[in-house]
Tab-separated table of C-alpha atoms and ligand atoms in Angstrom:
chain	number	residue	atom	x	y	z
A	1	UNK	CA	0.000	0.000	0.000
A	2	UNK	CA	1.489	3.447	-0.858
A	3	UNK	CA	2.157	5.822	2.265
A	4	UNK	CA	-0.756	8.619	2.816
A	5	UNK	CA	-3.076	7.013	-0.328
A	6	UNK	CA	-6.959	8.754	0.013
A	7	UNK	CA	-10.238	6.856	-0.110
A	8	UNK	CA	-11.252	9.827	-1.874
A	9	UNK	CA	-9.275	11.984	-4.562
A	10	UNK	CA	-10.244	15.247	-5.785
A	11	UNK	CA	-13.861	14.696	-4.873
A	12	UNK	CA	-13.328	10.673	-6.594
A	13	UNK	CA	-14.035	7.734	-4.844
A	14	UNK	CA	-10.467	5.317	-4.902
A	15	UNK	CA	-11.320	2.485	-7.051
A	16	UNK	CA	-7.603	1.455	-7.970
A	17	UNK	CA	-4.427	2.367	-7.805
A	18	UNK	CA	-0.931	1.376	-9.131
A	19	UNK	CA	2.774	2.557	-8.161
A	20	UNK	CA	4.530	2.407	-11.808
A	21	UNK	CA	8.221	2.632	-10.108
A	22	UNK	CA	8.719	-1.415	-10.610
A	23	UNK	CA	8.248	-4.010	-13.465
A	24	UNK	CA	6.562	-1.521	-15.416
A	25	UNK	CA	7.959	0.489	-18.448
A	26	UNK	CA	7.063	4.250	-19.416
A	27	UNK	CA	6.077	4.408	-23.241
A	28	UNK	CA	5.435	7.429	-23.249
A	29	UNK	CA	2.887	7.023	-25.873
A	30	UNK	CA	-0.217	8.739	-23.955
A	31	UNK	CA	-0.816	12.295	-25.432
A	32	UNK	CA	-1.746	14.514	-22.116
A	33	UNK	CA	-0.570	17.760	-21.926
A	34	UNK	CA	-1.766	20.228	-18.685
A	35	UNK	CA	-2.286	24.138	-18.637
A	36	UNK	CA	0.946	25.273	-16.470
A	37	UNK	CA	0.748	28.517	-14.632
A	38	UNK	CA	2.096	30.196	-16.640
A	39	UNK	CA	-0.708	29.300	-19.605
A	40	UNK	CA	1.552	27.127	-21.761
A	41	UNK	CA	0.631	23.386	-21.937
A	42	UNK	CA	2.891	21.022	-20.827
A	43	UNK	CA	2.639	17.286	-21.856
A	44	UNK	CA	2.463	14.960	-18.642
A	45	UNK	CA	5.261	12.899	-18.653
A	46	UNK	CA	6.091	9.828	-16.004
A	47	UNK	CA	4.670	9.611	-12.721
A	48	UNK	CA	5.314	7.415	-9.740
A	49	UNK	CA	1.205	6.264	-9.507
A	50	UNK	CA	-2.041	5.916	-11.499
A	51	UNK	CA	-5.172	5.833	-9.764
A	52	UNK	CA	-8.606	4.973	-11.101
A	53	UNK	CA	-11.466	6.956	-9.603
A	54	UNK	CA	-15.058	7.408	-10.073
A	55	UNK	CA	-16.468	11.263	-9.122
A	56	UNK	CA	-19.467	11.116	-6.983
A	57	UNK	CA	-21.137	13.210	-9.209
A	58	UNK	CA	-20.904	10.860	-12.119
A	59	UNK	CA	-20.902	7.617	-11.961
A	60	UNK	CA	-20.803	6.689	-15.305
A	61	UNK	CA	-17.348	7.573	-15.128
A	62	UNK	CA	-13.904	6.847	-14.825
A	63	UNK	CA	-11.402	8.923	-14.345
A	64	UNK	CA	-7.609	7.873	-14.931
A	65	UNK	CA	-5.594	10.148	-12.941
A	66	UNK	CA	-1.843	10.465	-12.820
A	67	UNK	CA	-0.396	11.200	-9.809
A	68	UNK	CA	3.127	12.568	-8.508
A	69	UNK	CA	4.817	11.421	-5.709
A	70	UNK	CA	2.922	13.351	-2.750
A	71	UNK	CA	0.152	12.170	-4.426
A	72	UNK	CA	-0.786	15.344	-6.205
A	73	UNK	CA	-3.349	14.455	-9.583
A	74	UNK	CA	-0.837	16.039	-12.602
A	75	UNK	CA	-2.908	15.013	-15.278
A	76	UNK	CA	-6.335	13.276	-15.800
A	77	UNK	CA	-8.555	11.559	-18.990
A	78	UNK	CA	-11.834	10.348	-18.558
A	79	UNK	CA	-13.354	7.305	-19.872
A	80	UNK	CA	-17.054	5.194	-19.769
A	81	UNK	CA	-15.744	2.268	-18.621
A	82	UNK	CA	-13.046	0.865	-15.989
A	83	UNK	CA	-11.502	-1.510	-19.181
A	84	UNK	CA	-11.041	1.566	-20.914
A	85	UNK	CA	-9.065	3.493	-18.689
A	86	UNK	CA	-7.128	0.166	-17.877
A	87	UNK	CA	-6.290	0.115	-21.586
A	88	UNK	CA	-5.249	3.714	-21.427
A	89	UNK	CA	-2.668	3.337	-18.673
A	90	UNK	CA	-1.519	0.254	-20.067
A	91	UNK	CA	-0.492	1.835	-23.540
A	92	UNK	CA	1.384	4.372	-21.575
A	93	UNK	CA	2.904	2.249	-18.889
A	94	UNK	CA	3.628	-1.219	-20.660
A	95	UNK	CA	2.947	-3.914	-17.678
A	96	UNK	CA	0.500	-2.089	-15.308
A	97	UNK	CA	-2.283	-4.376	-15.850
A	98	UNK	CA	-0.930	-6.668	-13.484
A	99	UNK	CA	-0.283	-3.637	-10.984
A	100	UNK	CA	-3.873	-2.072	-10.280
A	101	UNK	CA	-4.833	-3.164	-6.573
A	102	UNK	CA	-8.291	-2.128	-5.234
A	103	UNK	CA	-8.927	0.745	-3.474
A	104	UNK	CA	-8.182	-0.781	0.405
A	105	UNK	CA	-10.602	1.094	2.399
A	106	UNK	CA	-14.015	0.104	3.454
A	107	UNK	CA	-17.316	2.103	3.359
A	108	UNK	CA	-17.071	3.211	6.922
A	109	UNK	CA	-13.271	4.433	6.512
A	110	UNK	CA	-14.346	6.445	3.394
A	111	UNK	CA	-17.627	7.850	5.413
A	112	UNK	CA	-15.332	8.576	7.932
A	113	UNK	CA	-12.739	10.405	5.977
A	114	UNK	CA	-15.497	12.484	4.025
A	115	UNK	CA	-16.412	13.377	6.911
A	116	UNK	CA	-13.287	14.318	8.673
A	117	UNK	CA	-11.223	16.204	5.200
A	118	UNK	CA	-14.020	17.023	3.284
A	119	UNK	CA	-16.320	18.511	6.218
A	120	UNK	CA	-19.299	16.798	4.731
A	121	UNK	CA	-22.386	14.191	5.311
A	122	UNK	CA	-21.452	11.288	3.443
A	123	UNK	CA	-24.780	10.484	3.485
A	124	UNK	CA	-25.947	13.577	1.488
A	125	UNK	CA	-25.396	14.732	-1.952
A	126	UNK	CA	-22.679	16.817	-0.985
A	127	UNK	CA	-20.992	16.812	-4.127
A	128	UNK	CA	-23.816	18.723	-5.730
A	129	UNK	CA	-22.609	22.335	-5.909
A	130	UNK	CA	-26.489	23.394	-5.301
A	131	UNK	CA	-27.170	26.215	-3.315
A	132	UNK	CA	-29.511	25.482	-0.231
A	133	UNK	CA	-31.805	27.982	-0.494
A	134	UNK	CA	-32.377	29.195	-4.130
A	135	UNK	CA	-31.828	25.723	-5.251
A	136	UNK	CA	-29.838	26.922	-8.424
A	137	UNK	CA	-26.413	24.641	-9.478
A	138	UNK	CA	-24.972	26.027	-12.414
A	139	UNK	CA	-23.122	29.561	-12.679
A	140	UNK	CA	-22.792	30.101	-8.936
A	141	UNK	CA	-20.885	32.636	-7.277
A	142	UNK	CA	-18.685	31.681	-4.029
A	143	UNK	CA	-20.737	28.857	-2.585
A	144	UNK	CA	-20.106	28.379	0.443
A	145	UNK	CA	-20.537	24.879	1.578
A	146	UNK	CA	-21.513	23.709	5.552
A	147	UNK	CA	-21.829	20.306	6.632
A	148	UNK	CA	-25.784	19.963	5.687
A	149	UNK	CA	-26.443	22.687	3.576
A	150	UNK	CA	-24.537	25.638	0.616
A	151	UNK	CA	-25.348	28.711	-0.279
A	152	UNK	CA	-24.680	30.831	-2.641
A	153	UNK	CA	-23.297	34.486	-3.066
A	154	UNK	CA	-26.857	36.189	-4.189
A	155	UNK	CA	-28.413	34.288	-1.389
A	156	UNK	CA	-26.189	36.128	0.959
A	157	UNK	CA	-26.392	38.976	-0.323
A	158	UNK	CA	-30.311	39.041	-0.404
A	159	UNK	CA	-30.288	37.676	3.189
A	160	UNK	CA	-28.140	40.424	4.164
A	161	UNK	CA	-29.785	43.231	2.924
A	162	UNK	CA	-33.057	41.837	4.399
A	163	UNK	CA	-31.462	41.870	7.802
A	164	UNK	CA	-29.989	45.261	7.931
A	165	UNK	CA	-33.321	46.281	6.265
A	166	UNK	CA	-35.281	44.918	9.762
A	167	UNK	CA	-32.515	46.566	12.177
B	1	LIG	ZN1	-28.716	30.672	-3.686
């Protein structure tokens, strides 16, 4: 198991993960290149793990992320399916088919991490970015997310002007 791995990833639950650093060989034949910050792409070259995730707010997909060595995501591609991502990483890093070991945490452990990183109610939707009160999603403005409920930046703006309207 790699040092410091997360049950959840960039708002992704784990699904699999690989360390490429043994018995696999970089191809680099995977075409991924990253905005930088200072707005020129740069193509993604080897990293030490691949992870497979699944965002909570799809799950009808599969992300193929490719991490450095604290674990940071440098580069991700989406796919429909888990085979296709597999293939992905496999035409990139010849031999990690045999690598990919399952995420090791169980339900409770990744409850209890949402809960504790992530300040949220695994049980809720929390990975909807819907405000709580005007019920909007898209095209919001500093949401500001609480444990049971967002909201958004008109919402407190309206709500504050109400209240120094009744003082
Ligand atoms: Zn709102």
């Amino acid at each position: 198991m790699i040092e410091n791995l997360p049950p959840v990833i960039d708002s992704c639950k784990l699904l699999l993960y690989a360390d490429t650093s043994s018995d696999v060989e970089f191809t680099d034949r995977i075409n991924l290149h990253v905005g930088s910050s200072d707005g020129e792409f740069i193509r993604v070259g080897e990293q030490p793990y691949l992870i497979i995730a699944q965002p909570y707010s799809n799950q009808d997909e599969y992300l193929l992320m490719f991490c450095n060595s604290s674990l940071e995501t440098v580069g991700v591609i989406n796919f429909a399916s888990l085979h296709e991502a597999k293939l992905k990483a496999e035409k990139g890093y010849k031999g990690i088919s045999d690598k990919w070991k399952p995420s090791p945490f169980t339900e409770d452990e990744v409850s209890n991490y949402l809960r504790d990183e992530y300040e949220v109610d695994p049980t809720s939707e929390w990975w909807k970015d819907e405000c709580s009160f005007c019920e909007k999603s898209s095209g919001l403005e500093m949401l500001i997310k609480g444990t049971k409920a967002s909201i958004c930046k008109s919402c407190i703006e309206s709500f504050a002007s109400e209240i120094n309207e009744n003082i």
